[in-house]
XYZ file of C-alpha atoms in Angstrom:
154
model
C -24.916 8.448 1.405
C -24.404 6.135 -1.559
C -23.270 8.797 -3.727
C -20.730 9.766 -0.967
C -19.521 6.203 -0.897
C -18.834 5.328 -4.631
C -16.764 8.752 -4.353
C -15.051 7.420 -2.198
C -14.333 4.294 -3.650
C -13.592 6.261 -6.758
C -10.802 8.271 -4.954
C -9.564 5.630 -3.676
C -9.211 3.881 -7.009
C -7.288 6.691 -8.445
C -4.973 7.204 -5.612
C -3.893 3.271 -6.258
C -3.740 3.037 -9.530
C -1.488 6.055 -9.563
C 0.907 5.128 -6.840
C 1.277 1.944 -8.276
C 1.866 3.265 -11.597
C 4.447 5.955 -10.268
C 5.891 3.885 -7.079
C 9.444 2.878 -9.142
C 10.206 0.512 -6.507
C 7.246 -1.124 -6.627
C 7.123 -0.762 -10.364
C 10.937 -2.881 -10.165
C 9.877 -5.469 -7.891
C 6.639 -6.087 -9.972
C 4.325 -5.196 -7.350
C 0.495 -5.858 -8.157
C -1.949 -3.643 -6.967
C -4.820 -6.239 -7.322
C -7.653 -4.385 -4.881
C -8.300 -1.081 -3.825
C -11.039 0.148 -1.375
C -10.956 3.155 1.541
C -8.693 2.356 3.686
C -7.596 -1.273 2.570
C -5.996 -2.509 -0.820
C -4.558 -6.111 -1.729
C -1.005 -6.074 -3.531
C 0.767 -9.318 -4.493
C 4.003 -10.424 -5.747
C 6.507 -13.183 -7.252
C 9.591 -13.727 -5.297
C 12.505 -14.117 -7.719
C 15.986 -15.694 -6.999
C 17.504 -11.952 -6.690
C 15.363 -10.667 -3.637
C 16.624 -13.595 -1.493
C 19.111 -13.272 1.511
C 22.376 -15.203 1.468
C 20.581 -18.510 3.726
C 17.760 -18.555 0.666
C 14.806 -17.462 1.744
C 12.787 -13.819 0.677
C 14.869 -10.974 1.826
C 13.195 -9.610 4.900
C 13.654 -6.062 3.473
C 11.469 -7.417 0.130
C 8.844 -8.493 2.204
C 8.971 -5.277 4.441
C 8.355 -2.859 1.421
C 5.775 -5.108 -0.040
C 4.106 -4.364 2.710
C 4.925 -0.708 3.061
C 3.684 -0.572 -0.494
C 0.471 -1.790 0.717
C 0.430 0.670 3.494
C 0.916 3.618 1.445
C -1.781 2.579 -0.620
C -4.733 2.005 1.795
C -3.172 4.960 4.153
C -3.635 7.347 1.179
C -6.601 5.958 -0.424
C -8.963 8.858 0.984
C -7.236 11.335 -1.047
C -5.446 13.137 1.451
C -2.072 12.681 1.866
C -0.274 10.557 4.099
C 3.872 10.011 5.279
C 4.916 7.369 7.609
C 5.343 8.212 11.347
C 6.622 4.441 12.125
C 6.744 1.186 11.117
C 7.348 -2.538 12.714
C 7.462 -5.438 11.204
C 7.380 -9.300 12.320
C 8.342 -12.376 10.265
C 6.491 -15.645 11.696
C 7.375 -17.813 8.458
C 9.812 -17.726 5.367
C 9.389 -17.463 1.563
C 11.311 -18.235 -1.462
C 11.845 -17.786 -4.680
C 8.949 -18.639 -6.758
C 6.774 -18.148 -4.085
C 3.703 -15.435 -4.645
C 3.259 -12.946 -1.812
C 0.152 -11.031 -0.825
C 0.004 -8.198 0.989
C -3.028 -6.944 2.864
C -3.886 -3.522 4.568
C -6.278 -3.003 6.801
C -7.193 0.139 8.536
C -7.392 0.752 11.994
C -7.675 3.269 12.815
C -8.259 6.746 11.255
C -8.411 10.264 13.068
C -8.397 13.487 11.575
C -4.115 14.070 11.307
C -3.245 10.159 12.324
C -4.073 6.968 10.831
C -3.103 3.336 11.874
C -2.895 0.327 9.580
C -1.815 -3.382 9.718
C -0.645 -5.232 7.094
C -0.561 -9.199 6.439
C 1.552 -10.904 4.242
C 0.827 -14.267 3.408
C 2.536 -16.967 0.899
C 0.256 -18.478 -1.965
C -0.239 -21.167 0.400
C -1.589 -18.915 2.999
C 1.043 -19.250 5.416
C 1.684 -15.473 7.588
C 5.166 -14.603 6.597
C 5.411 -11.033 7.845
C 3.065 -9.207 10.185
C 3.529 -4.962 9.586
C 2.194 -2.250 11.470
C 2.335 1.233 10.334
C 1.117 5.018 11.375
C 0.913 7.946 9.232
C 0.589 11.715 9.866
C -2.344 13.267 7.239
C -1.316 16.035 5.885
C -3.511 18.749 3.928
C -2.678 18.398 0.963
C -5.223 16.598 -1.481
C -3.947 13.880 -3.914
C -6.344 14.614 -6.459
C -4.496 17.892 -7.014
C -1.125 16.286 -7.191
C -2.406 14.047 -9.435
C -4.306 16.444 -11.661
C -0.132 18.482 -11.939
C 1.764 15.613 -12.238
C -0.612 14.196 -15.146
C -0.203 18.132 -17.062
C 3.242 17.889 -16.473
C 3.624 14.809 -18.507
């Protein structure tokens, strides 16, 4: 059982550290994947004065695909792949520029073609400033392979 779980974590290491080397949106808002574990991961970022809204605070489509990034990560971290069936997001508090946000995703639930994740964002301070749940359809296909092409290709 051990073995199966550092597997696991291994996959699930790979699968993050390749989306968020390949991600280009999360590559241009400097998106840092700082944990990754089945089913969860922990990405952060600096708000800077061009992802604000015109009243000054963190656009709320920045802190939406922080999140998202987040989601994709932990929803695809057992190395099968997942695609967004729906998303909603709340936003209890605002952020600014300078500010450093953290994402959280947490799974769940998990079934064999569904999974359903939640996703916290919180300022440095640890104030909730956005509150995102998500559901994904699995698919067969196995990230590992898609990996192992995309790497050859390169």
């Amino acid at each position: 059982m051990l073995e199966d779980e550092e597997q696991s974590h291994r996959i699930a290491e790979r699968v993050g550290r390749y989306l968020a080397a390949n991600d280009r949106l999360a590559c241009q808002f400097g998106m840092r994947l700082e944990s990754v574990r089945p089913g969860a991961c922990r990405v952060s970022m600096a708000v800077t004065p061009d992802m604000l809204n015109a009243a000054g605070a963190t656009h709320g489509g920045v802190t939406f695909t922080l999140a998202d990034f987040a989601f994709a990560v932990a929803s695809n971290s057992h190395g099968r792949l997942a695609v967004g069936l729906s998303a909603a997001m709340q936003y209890p508090a605002a952020s600014r520029s300078g500010d450093v946000l953290t994402a959280e995703a947490e799974e769940a639930s998990l079934g064999r073609t569904t999974g359903v994740y939640q996703v916290s964002v919180r300022r440095g301070d640890g104030a909730l400033v956005g509150l995102f749940s998500g559901t994904v359809f699995r698919r067969d296909e196995l990230l590992d392979e898609m990996i192992e092409k995309d790497e050859a290709l390169r």
